[in-house]
C-alpha positions as CSV (number, residue, x, y, z in Angstrom):
1,X,24.7,8.9,-12.8
2,X,23.4,9.3,-9.2
3,X,26.0,8.8,-6.3
4,X,25.0,6.6,-3.6
5,X,24.5,8.4,-0.3
6,X,23.9,5.2,1.8
7,X,25.1,1.6,2.1
8,X,23.4,-1.2,0.3
9,X,21.4,-2.4,3.3
10,X,19.7,1.0,3.4
11,X,19.2,1.1,-0.2
12,X,17.6,-2.3,0.0
13,X,15.2,-1.1,2.8
14,X,14.3,1.7,0.6
15,X,13.7,-0.5,-2.5
16,X,11.4,-2.9,-0.4
17,X,9.4,0.0,1.1
18,X,8.9,1.6,-2.3
19,X,7.0,-1.7,-3.3
20,X,4.3,-1.0,-0.8
21,X,1.1,0.5,-2.2
22,X,1.0,4.3,-1.8
23,X,4.8,4.6,-1.5
24,X,6.9,5.8,-4.4
25,X,10.8,6.2,-4.2
26,X,10.7,9.6,-2.3
27,X,8.1,8.4,0.2
28,X,10.0,5.3,0.8
29,X,13.3,7.2,1.5
30,X,11.3,9.4,4.0
31,X,9.8,6.3,5.6
32,X,13.1,4.6,5.9
33,X,14.9,7.5,7.4
34,X,12.1,7.8,9.9
35,X,12.6,4.1,10.8
36,X,16.3,4.5,11.1
37,X,15.9,7.5,13.3
38,X,13.4,5.7,15.5
39,X,15.2,2.4,15.4
40,X,14.4,1.4,19.1
41,X,10.9,2.6,19.1
42,X,9.7,1.6,15.6
43,X,12.2,-0.5,13.6
44,X,12.7,-3.4,16.2
45,X,9.1,-3.7,17.0
46,X,8.2,-3.6,13.3
47,X,10.6,-6.2,12.6
48,X,9.3,-8.4,15.3
49,X,5.7,-7.9,14.1
50,X,6.7,-8.8,10.5
51,X,8.2,-12.0,11.7
52,X,5.3,-12.9,13.8
53,X,3.1,-12.3,10.6
54,X,5.4,-14.6,8.5
55,X,5.2,-17.5,11.1
56,X,1.6,-17.3,12.2
57,X,-0.7,-15.6,9.6
58,X,-2.6,-18.1,7.5
59,X,-5.6,-18.2,5.1
60,X,-8.9,-19.3,6.7
61,X,-10.0,-22.7,5.1
62,X,-13.6,-21.7,5.4
63,X,-14.0,-18.2,4.2
64,X,-10.5,-17.1,2.8
65,X,-9.9,-14.5,5.4
66,X,-6.4,-14.1,6.9
67,X,-5.8,-14.5,10.6
68,X,-3.6,-16.2,13.0
69,X,-6.1,-19.1,13.6
70,X,-7.8,-21.4,11.2
71,X,-10.9,-21.2,11.0
72,X,-10.6,-17.5,11.5
73,X,-12.0,-15.4,14.3
74,X,-15.1,-14.4,12.1
75,X,-16.1,-17.9,11.2
76,X,-15.6,-19.1,14.8
77,X,-17.6,-16.1,16.4
78,X,-20.9,-17.6,17.7
79,X,-22.5,-14.1,17.6
80,X,-22.3,-14.2,13.8
81,X,-25.4,-15.0,11.9
82,X,-24.6,-18.3,9.9
83,X,-27.5,-17.9,7.6
84,X,-25.9,-15.0,5.7
85,X,-22.6,-15.2,3.6
86,X,-21.2,-11.8,2.3
87,X,-19.1,-12.5,-0.7
88,X,-16.3,-10.1,-1.3
89,X,-13.4,-10.1,-3.8
90,X,-10.7,-9.4,-1.4
91,X,-9.6,-9.4,2.3
92,X,-9.5,-5.5,2.1
93,X,-13.2,-5.5,1.2
94,X,-13.9,-7.7,4.2
95,X,-11.9,-5.5,6.4
96,X,-13.8,-2.5,5.2
97,X,-17.2,-4.0,5.9
98,X,-16.0,-4.8,9.4
99,X,-14.9,-1.3,10.0
100,X,-18.3,0.0,9.1
101,X,-20.0,-2.7,11.3
102,X,-22.3,-3.1,8.1
103,X,-23.1,-6.9,8.7
104,X,-23.3,-9.5,11.3
105,X,-23.1,-12.3,8.7
106,X,-20.1,-14.6,7.8
107,X,-17.8,-14.0,4.7
108,X,-16.5,-15.6,1.6
109,X,-13.4,-14.1,-0.1
110,X,-13.1,-14.9,-3.8
111,X,-9.6,-13.7,-4.0
112,X,-10.2,-11.5,-6.9
113,X,-12.8,-10.7,-9.6
114,X,-13.0,-12.4,-13.1
115,X,-10.9,-10.5,-15.5
116,X,-10.2,-12.1,-18.9
117,X,-7.7,-9.2,-19.7
118,X,-5.7,-10.1,-16.7
119,X,-6.0,-13.8,-17.0
120,X,-8.3,-14.3,-14.1
121,X,-10.8,-16.9,-14.7
122,X,-13.2,-18.9,-12.6
123,X,-10.7,-21.5,-11.6
124,X,-8.6,-18.8,-10.1
125,X,-11.2,-17.8,-7.6
126,X,-12.9,-19.8,-4.8
127,X,-16.3,-19.9,-6.4
128,X,-16.8,-23.7,-6.0
129,X,-16.3,-23.6,-2.5
130,X,-18.9,-20.7,-2.2
131,X,-21.3,-22.8,-4.1
132,X,-20.7,-25.6,-1.7
133,X,-21.2,-23.3,1.4
134,X,-24.6,-22.0,-0.2
135,X,-26.0,-25.5,-0.5
136,X,-25.8,-25.6,3.5
137,X,-29.3,-25.7,4.6
138,X,-28.4,-23.3,7.3
139,X,-27.6,-20.6,4.7
140,X,-30.6,-18.5,3.5
141,X,-28.9,-15.4,1.9
142,X,-25.8,-14.7,-0.2
143,X,-24.9,-10.9,-0.4
144,X,-22.7,-10.1,-3.3
145,X,-20.6,-7.2,-1.9
146,X,-18.5,-6.7,-5.2
147,X,-17.1,-3.6,-6.6
148,X,-19.3,-1.7,-9.1
149,X,-16.9,-2.2,-11.9
150,X,-17.3,-4.1,-15.1
151,X,-15.2,-7.1,-13.5
152,X,-17.1,-6.9,-10.3
153,X,-20.6,-7.0,-12.0
154,X,-19.4,-9.8,-14.3
155,X,-18.4,-11.8,-11.5
156,X,-21.6,-11.1,-9.6
157,X,-23.5,-12.4,-12.6
158,X,-21.4,-15.3,-13.0
159,X,-21.8,-16.4,-9.3
160,X,-25.6,-15.8,-9.5
161,X,-25.9,-18.0,-12.5
162,X,-24.2,-20.9,-10.3
163,X,-26.3,-20.4,-7.3
164,X,-29.6,-20.9,-9.2
165,X,-30.1,-24.3,-7.8
166,X,-29.2,-23.3,-4.3
167,X,-32.2,-22.6,-1.9
168,X,-30.8,-19.0,-1.1
169,X,-31.7,-15.5,-1.7
170,X,-29.1,-13.6,-3.8
171,X,-28.8,-10.0,-3.1
172,X,-26.2,-7.3,-3.9
173,X,-25.1,-4.0,-2.5
174,X,-27.2,-1.0,-3.6
175,X,-25.5,1.4,-6.0
176,X,-26.2,5.1,-5.9
177,X,-25.7,8.5,-4.1
178,X,-23.1,8.2,-1.4
179,X,-24.0,9.7,2.1
180,X,-23.0,13.2,1.9
181,X,-22.7,13.1,-1.9
182,X,-23.9,16.1,-4.1
183,X,-25.8,15.1,-7.3
184,X,-23.8,17.7,-9.3
185,X,-20.5,15.9,-8.8
186,X,-21.9,12.3,-9.5
187,X,-21.2,10.5,-12.8
188,X,-24.1,9.5,-15.0
189,X,-23.9,5.7,-14.1
190,X,-24.2,6.5,-10.5
191,X,-27.2,8.7,-10.9
192,X,-28.9,6.2,-13.1
193,X,-28.3,3.4,-10.6
194,X,-29.7,5.6,-7.8
195,X,-32.7,6.4,-9.8
196,X,-33.4,2.7,-10.5
197,X,-32.9,1.6,-6.9
198,X,-34.8,4.4,-5.3
199,X,-36.7,3.4,-2.1
200,X,-39.6,4.8,0.0
201,X,-38.8,8.0,2.1
């Protein structure tokens, strides 16, 4: 049986840190020790930031993004193109597209992808709200920016079927060779998709 080397408060901190993605028990111990050593510079401001997040962060009623205002910063930005809605599965995907400055459109966060094995069905996603937004006359294109996984593609097909009667163009992200990718290292599915979606040079 392991002997406790710290009080229950420190052990609790380690246990909570270990729940974060990418942190196991050893990494959580290192992170906790670093926070404790830098208590004034890191732990205090981090605790304050977490409290502000608890108090002020909310889900945007329009798109599903998280922000401190509702509607969110993206939805209220007048420079955004209201005719384009980019559909993503999760807020992390929205943030990734924003980091890349990949689009000037607005977003719609589904909350997940359809996954019968995980018990995620259409009622668990914000698909109805997306369909309602797609029927807005100002919207002309829906971009399905969903993962190239079985669940992502299933969700894309399901959403496309529901948007048949909306007067919008439905597109999806291209799949294929990544920038800087070498053909020899790519899987067969990626190579096939790249060949099917080839473009003029």
